[in-house]
Short mmCIF file of C-alpha atoms in Angstrom, two decimals:
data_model
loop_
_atom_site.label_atom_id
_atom_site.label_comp_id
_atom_site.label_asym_id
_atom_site.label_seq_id
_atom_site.Cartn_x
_atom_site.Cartn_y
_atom_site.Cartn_z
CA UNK A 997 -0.72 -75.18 53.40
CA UNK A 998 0.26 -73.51 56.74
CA UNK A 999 1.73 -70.04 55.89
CA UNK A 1000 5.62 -70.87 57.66
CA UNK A 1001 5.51 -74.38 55.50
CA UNK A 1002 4.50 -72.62 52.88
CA UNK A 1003 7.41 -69.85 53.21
CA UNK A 1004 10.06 -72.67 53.50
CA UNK A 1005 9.07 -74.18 50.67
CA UNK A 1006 9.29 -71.20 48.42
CA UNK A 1007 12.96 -70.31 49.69
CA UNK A 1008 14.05 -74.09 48.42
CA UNK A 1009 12.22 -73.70 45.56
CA UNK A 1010 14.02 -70.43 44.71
CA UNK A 1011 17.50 -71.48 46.21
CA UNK A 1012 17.06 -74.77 43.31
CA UNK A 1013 15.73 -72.55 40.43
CA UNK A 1014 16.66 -69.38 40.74
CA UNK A 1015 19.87 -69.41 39.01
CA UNK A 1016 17.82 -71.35 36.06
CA UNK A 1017 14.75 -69.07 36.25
CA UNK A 1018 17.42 -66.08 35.57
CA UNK A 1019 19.11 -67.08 33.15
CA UNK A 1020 15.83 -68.63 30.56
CA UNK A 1021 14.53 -64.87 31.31
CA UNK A 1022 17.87 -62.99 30.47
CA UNK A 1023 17.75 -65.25 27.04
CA UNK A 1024 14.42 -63.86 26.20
CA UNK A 1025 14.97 -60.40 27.44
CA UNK A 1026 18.64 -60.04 26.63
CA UNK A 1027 19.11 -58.07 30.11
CA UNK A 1028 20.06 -59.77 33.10
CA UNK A 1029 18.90 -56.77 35.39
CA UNK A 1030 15.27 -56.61 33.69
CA UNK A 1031 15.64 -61.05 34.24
CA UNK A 1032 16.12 -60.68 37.64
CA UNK A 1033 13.25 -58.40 38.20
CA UNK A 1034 10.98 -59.93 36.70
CA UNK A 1035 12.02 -63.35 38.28
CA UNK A 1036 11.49 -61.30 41.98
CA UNK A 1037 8.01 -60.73 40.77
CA UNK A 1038 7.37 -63.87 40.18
CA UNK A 1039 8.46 -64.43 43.29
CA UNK A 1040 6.30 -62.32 44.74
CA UNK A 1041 2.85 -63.94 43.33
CA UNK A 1042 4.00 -67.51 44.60
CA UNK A 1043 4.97 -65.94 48.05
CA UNK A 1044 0.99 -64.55 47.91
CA UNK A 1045 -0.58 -67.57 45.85
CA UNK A 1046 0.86 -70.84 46.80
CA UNK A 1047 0.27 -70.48 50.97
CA UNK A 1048 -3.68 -71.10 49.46
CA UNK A 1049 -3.27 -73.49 46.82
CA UNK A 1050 0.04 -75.29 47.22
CA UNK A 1051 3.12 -75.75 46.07
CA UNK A 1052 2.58 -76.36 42.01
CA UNK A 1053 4.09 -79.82 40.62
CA UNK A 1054 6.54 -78.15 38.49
CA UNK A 1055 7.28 -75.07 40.47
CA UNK A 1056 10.22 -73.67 38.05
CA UNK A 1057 8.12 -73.93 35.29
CA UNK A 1058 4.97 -72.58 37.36
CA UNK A 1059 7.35 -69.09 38.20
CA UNK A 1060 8.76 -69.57 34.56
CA UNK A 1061 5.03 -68.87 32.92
CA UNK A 1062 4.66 -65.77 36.17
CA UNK A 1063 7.61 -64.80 34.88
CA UNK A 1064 7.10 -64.15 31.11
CA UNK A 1065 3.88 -63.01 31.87
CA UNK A 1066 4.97 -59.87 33.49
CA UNK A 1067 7.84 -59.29 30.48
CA UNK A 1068 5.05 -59.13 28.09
CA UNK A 1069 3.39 -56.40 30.71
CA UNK A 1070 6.52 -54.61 30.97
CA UNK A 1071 7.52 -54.40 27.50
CA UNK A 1072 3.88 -53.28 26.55
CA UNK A 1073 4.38 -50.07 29.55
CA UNK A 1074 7.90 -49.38 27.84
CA UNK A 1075 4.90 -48.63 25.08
CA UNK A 1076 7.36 -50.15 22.63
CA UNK A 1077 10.17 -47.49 22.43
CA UNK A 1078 12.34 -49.76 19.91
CA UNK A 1079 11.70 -52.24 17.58
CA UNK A 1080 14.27 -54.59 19.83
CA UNK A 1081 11.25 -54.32 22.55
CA UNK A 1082 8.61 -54.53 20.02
CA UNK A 1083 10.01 -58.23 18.37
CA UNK A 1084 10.36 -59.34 21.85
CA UNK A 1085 6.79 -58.54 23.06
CA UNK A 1086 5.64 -60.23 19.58
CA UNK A 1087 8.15 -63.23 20.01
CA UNK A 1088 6.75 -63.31 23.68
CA UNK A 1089 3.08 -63.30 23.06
CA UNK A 1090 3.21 -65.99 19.94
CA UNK A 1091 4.97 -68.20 22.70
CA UNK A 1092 1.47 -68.01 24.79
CA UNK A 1093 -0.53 -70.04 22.36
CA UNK A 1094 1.60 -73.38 23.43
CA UNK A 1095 4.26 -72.42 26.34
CA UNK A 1096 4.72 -75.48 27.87
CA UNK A 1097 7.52 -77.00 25.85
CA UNK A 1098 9.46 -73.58 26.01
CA UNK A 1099 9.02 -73.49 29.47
CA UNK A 1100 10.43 -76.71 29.58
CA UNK A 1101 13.58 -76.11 28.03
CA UNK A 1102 14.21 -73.41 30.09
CA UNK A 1103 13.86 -75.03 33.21
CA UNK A 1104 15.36 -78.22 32.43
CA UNK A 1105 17.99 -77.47 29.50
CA UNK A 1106 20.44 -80.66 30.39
CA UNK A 1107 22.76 -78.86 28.18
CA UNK A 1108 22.63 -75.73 30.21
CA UNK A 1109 23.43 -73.04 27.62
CA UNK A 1110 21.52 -70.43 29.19
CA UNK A 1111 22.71 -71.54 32.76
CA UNK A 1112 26.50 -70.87 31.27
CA UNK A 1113 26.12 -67.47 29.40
CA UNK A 1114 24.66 -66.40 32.72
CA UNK A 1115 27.63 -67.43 34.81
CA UNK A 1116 29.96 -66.10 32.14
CA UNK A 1117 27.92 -63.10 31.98
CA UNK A 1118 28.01 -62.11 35.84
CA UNK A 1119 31.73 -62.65 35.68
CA UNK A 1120 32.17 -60.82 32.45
CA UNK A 1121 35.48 -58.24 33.05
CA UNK A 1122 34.26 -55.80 32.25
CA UNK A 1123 33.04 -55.26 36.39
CA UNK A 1124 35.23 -55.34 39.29
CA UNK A 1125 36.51 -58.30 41.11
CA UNK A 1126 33.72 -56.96 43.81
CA UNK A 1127 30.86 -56.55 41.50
CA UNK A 1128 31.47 -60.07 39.81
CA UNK A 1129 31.50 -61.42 43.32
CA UNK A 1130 28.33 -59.80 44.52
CA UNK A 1131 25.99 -60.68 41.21
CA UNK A 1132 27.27 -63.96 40.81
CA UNK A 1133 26.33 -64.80 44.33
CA UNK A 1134 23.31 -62.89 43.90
CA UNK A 1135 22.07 -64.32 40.52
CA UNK A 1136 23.83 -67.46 40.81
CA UNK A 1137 23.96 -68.56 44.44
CA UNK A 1138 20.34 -67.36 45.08
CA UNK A 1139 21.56 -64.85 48.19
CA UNK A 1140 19.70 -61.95 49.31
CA UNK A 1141 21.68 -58.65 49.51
CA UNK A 1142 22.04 -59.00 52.88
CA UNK A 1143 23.31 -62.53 53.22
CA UNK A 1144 25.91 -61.62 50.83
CA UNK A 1145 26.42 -58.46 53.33
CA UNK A 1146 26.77 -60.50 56.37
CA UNK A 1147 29.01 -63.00 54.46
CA UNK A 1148 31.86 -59.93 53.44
CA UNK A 1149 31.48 -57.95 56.65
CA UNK A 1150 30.11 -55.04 54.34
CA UNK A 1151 26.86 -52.97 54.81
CA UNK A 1152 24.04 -53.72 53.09
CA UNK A 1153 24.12 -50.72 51.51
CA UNK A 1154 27.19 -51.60 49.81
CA UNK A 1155 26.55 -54.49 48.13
CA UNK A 1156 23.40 -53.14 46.88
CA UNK A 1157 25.43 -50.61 45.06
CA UNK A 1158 27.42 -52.73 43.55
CA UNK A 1159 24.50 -55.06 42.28
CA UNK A 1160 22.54 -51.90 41.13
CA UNK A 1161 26.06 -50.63 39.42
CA UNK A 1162 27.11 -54.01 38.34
CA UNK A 1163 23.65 -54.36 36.11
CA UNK A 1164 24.02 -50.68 34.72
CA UNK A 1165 27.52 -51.37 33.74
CA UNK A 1166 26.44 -54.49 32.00
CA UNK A 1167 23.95 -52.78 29.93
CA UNK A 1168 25.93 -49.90 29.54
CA UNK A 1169 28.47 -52.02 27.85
CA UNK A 1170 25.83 -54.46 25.94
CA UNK A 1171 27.16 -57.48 26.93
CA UNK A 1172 25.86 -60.19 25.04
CA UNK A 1173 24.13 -62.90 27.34
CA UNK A 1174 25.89 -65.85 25.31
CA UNK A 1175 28.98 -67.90 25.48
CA UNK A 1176 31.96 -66.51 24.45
CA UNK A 1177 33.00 -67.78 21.21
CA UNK A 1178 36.46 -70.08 21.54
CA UNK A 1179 39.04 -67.11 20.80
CA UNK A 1180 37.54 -65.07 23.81
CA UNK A 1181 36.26 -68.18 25.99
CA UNK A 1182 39.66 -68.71 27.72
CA UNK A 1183 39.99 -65.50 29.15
CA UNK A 1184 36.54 -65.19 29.94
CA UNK A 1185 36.90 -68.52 31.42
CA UNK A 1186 39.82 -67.48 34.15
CA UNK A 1187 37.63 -64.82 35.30
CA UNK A 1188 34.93 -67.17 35.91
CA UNK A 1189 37.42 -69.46 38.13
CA UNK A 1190 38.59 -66.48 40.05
CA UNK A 1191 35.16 -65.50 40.92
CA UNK A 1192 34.46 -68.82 42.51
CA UNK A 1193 37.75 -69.35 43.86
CA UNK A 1194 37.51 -65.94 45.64
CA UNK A 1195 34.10 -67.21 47.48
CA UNK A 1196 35.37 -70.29 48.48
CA UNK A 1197 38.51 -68.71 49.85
CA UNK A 1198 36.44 -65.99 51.84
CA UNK A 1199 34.77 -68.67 53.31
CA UNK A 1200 37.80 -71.31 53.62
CA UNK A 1201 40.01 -68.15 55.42
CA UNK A 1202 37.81 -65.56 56.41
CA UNK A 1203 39.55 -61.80 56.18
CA UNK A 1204 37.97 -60.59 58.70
CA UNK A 1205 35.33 -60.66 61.66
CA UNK A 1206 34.64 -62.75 64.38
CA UNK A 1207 34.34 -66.54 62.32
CA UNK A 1208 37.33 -68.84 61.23
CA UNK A 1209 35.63 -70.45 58.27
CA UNK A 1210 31.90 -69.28 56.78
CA UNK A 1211 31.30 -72.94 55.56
CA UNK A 1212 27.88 -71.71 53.64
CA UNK A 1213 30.11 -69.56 51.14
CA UNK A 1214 32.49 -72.53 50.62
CA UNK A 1215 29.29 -74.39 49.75
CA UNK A 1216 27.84 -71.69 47.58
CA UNK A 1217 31.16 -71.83 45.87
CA UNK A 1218 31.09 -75.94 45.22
CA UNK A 1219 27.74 -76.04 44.06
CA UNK A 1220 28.77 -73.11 41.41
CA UNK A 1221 31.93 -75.05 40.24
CA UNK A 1222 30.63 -78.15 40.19
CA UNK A 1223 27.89 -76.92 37.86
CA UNK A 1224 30.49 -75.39 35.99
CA UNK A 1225 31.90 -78.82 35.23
CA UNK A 1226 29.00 -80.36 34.04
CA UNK A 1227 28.43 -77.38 31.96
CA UNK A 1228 31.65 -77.22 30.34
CA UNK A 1229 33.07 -81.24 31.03
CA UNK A 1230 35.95 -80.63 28.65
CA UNK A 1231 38.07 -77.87 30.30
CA UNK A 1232 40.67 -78.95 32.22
CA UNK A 1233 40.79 -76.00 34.57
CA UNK A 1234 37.13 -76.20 35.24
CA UNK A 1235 37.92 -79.73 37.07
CA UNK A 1236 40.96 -78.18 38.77
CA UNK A 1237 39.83 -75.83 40.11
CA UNK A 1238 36.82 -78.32 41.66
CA UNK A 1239 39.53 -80.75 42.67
CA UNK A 1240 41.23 -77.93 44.91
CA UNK A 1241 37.65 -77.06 46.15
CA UNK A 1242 36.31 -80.19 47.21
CA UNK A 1243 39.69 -81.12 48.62
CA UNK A 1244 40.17 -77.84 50.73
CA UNK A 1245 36.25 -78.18 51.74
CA UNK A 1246 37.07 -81.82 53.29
CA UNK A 1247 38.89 -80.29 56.11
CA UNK A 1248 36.63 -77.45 57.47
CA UNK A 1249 35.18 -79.51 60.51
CA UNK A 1250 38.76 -79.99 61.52
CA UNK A 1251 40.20 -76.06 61.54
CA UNK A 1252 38.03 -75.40 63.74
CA UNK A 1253 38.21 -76.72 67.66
CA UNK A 1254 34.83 -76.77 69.58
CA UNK A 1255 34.62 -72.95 70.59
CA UNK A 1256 35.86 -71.75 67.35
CA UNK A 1257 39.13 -71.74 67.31
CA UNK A 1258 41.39 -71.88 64.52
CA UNK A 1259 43.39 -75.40 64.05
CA UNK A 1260 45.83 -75.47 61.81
CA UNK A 1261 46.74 -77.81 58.95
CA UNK A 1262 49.12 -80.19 60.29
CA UNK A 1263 47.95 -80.04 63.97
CA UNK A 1264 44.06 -81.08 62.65
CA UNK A 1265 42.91 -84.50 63.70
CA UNK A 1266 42.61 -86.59 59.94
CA UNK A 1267 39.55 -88.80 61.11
CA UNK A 1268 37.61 -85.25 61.05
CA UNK A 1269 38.05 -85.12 57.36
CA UNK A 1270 35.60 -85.50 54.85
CA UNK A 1271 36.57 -88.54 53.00
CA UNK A 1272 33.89 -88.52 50.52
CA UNK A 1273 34.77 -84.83 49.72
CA UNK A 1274 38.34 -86.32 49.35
CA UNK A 1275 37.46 -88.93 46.98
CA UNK A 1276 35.40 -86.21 44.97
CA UNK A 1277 38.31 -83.79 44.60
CA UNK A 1278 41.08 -87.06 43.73
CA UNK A 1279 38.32 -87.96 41.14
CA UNK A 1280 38.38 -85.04 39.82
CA UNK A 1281 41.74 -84.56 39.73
CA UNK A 1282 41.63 -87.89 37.23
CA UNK A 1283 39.47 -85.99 34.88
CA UNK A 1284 42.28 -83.10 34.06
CA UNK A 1285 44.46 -85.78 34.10
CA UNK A 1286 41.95 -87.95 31.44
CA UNK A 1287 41.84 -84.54 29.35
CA UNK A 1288 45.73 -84.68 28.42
CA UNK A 1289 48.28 -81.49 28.72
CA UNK A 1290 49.78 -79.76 31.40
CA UNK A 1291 48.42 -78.62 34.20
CA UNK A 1292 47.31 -75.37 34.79
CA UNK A 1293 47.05 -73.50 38.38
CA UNK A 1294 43.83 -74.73 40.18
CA UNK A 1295 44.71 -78.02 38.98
CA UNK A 1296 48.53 -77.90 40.29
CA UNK A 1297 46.96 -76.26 43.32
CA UNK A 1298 44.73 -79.04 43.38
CA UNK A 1299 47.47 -81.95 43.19
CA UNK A 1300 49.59 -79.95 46.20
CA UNK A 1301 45.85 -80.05 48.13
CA UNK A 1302 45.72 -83.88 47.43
CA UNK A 1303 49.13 -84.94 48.62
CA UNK A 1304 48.05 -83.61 52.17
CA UNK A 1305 44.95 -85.82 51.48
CA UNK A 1306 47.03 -88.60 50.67
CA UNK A 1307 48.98 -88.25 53.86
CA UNK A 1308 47.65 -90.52 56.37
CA UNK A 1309 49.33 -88.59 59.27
CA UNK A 1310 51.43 -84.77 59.05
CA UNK A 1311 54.73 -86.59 59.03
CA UNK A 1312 53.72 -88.72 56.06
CA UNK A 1313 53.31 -85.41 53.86
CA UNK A 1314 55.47 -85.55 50.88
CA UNK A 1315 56.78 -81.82 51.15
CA UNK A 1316 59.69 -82.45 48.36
CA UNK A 1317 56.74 -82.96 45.63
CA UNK A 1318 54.55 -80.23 47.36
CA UNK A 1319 58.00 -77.98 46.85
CA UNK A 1320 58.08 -79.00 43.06
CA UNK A 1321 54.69 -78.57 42.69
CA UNK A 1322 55.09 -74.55 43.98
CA UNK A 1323 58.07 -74.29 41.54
CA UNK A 1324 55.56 -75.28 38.60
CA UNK A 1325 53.23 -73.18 39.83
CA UNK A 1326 55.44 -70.18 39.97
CA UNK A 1327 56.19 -70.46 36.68
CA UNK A 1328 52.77 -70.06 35.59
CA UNK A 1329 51.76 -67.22 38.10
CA UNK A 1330 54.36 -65.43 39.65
CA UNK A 1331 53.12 -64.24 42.81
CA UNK A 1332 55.08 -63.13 46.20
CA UNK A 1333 52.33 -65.34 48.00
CA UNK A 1334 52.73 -68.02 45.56
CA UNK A 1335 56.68 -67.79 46.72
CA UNK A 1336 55.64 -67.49 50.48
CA UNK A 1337 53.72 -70.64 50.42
CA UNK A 1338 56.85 -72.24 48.40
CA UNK A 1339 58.86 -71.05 51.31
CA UNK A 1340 56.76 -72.57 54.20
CA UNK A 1341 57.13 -76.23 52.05
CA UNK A 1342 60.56 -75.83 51.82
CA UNK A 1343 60.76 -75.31 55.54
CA UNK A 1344 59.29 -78.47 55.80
CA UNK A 1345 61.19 -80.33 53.48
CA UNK A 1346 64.68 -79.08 53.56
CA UNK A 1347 64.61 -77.37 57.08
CA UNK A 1348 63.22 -73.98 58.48
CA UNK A 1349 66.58 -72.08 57.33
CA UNK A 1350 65.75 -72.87 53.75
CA UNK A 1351 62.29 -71.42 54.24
CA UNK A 1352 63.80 -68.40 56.02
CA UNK A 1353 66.17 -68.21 53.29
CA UNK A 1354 63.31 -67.14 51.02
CA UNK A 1355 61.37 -65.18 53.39
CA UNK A 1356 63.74 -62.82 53.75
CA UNK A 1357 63.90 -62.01 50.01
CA UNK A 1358 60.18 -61.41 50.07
CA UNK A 1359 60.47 -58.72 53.27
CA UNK A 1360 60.81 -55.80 50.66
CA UNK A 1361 58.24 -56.80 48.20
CA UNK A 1362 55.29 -53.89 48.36
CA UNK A 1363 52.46 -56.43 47.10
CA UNK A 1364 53.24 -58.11 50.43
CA UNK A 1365 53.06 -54.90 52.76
CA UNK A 1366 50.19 -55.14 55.20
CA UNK A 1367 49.96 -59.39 54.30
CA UNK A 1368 49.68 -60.59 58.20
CA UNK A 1369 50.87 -64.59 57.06
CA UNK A 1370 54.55 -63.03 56.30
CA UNK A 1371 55.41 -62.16 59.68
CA UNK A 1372 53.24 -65.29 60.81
CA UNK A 1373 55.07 -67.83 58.63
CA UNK A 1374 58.48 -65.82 59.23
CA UNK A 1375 57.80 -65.91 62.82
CA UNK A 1376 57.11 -69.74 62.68
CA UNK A 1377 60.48 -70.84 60.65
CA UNK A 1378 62.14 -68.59 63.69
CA UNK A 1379 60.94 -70.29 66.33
CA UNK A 1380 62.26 -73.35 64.67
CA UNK A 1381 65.54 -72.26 64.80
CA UNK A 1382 65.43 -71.06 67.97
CA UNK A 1383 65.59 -67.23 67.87
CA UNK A 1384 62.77 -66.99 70.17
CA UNK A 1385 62.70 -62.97 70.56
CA UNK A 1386 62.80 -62.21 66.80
CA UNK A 1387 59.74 -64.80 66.57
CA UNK A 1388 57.63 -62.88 68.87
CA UNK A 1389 58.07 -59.68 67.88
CA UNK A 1390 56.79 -61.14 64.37
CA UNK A 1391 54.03 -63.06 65.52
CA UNK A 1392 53.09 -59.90 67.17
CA UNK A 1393 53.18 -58.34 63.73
CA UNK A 1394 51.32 -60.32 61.97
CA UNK A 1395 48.82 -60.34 64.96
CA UNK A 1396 48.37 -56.32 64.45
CA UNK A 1397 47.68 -56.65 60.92
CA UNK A 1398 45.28 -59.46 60.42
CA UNK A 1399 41.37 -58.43 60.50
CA UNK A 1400 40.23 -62.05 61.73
CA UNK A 1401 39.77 -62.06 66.07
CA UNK A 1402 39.82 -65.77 65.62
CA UNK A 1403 43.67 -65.68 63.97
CA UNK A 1404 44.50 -62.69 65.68
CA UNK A 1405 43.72 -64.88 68.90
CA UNK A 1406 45.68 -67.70 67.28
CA UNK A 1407 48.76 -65.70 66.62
CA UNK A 1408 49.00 -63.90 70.23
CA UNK A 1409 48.62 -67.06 71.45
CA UNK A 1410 51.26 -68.90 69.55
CA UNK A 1411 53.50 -65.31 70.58
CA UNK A 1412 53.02 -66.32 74.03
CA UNK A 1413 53.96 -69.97 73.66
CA UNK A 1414 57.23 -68.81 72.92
#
């Protein structure tokens, strides 16, 4: 096989099975650091072996076998310093008489426990919002360090910190690698949607640089959530939170105009849309719906994401549910930016000095000091009204705080409209 063909090859094969390969090696191991090592070994051999004999039929289970291979090696150099790494060498070498069925559960578990204690693991709470970020895309989403990098406008050097630190503080900690058990599985659970809600969003609204949208993080993130709700098909939240996704995701050809420049919702052409995405997110809006009780807040942020959906044209929006929808969200998670984006659908449903109205109250709030979209959206419901001076000088505002060229662009240009 012809070395580049060969290379290509090997990163699909490891974009597919990665995740998998992990997590079957963290079971056996107990230590997701020592699983991903010895899964980049593995790597290693097929990046040197399979350019001369091909790509193997079963090429998860083929880095599988590499895999466990090298954690009998490694546990025999530890020279068996505990009796933990002693029954696991043991437990590992009676396994090489007949591997094939074990590696075949660990590959291609349809019930995915180990693929679900790892996700629940990389988000466990006890790292920062950061660190969960960077090893679940790094564990989960198959990145290299410096994709994930060049995705967060951080150095390298950074993220590779807070991998390295992330793993420490994991085994530092002894977090099981298991599914929470239902008293703890809720909580765990929330920090698992925030995780993947906080790469979709990153690439949905970028905070900074020189792109709009970074549609292969919004991708990363769908392809984690909708695992997620195979994995666990009877959370309600877990299909929210997809619904909003795959909704949201539909419109990313149309915020952006063809040199990259920021379109926003209600001035986005609706053919662009991604209908299919659409009928995904509606679908699985049905499913919370299906599992009974109220809604929680990626599903209610889901439902406000499907009446735009629903709206054939901007004018056909219905704002007054999109306004009670905010309310019940507020309830749930009281948030200034929760209230903002209640004030921008009031705007729109009861006129821009109803929106202002609540704007105003929010000027003061600290957790909003430094947020660029509440001079923007002030500066908007202004210009509404007519006070054309007051608008610009906020639109310039909100221009000298944002990070992103592309909406800094946007908002200068919007300033000079007026």
């Amino acid at each position: 096989m012809p070395p580049n063909k060969a290379a290509e090859a090997i990163d699909a094969v490891w974009r597919i099975e990665s995740a998998r390969l992990i997590a079957g090696l963290a079971r056996l191991v107990g230590d997701v650091g020592i699983a991903e090592d010895l899964a980049q070994d593995a790597l290693v051999v097929a990046l040197e072996q399979w350019p001369k004999t091909g790509v193997p039929d079963n090429p998860g289970a083929w880095l599988m076998a590499t895999a466990k291979h090298r954690a009998i090696d490694l546990l025999r150099r530890r020279k068996m310093q505990d009796r933990k790494h002693e029954h696991v060498a043991r437990e590992l070498e009676a396994r090489q008489v007949n591997p094939e069925p074990d590696l075949a559960a660990a590959i291609d578990d349809a019930v995915g426990d180990d693929l679900l204690s790892l996700i629940f693991t990389a988000c466990h709470p006890v790292l920062s919002t950061e660190a969960r970020v960077a090893l679940t895309l790094r564990l989960l989403g198959g990145l290299t360090t410096e994709e994930i990098a060049r995705a967060f406008l951080v150095p390298k050097a950074t993220i590779q910190q807070r991998i390295v630190r992330a793993k420490r503080t994991l085994a530092a900690a002894h977090v099981p690698f298991a599914v929470p058990r239902l008293p703890e599985l809720a909580a765990r659970l929330g920090s698992v949607l925030e995780v993947i809600y906080l790469i979709f969003n990153e690439g949905y609204s970028a905070t900074a640089g020189a792109d709009w949208v970074r549609p292969a993080l919004c991708e990363d993130a769908l392809r984690l959530g909708r695992i997620l709700a195979e994995l666990a098909p009877t959370e309600p939240e877990v299909h929210g939170l997809v619904a909003l996704m795959e909704i949201q995701a539909s419109r990313i050809r149309a915020r952006v105009g063809p040199h990259g420049e920021p379109i926003l919702l209600l001035e986005q052409d609706r053919g662009r849309w991604d209908h299919l995405l659409i009928g995904r997110g509606l679908a699985a809006l049905e499913r919370v719906e299906a599992l009974g009780g109220a809604y929680g807040i990626y599903a209610l942020q889901g439902a406000i994401a499907a009446c735009h959906a629903r709206a054939r044209t901007a004018d056909e929006t219905d704002w007054t549910r999109i306004v009670a929808l905010y309310d019940a969200l507020g309830q749930l998670l009281p948030s200034p930016v929760i209230e903002l984006n209640r004030a921008v659908a009031l705007g729109m449903a009861f006129g821009p000095a109803a929106g202002l109205e609540v704007v105003d109250t929010l000027q003061a709030d600290p957790a909003l000091e430094g947020y660029h979209l509440l001079p923007s959206v002030r500066g908007d419901l202004l210009a509404k009204l007519g006070r054309f001076e007051e608008a610009r000088a906020e639109f310039q505002r909100a221009a000298d705080l944002t990070q992103n060229v592309r909406e800094r662009d946007l908002l200068l240009k919007r300033m000079e409209a007026l």
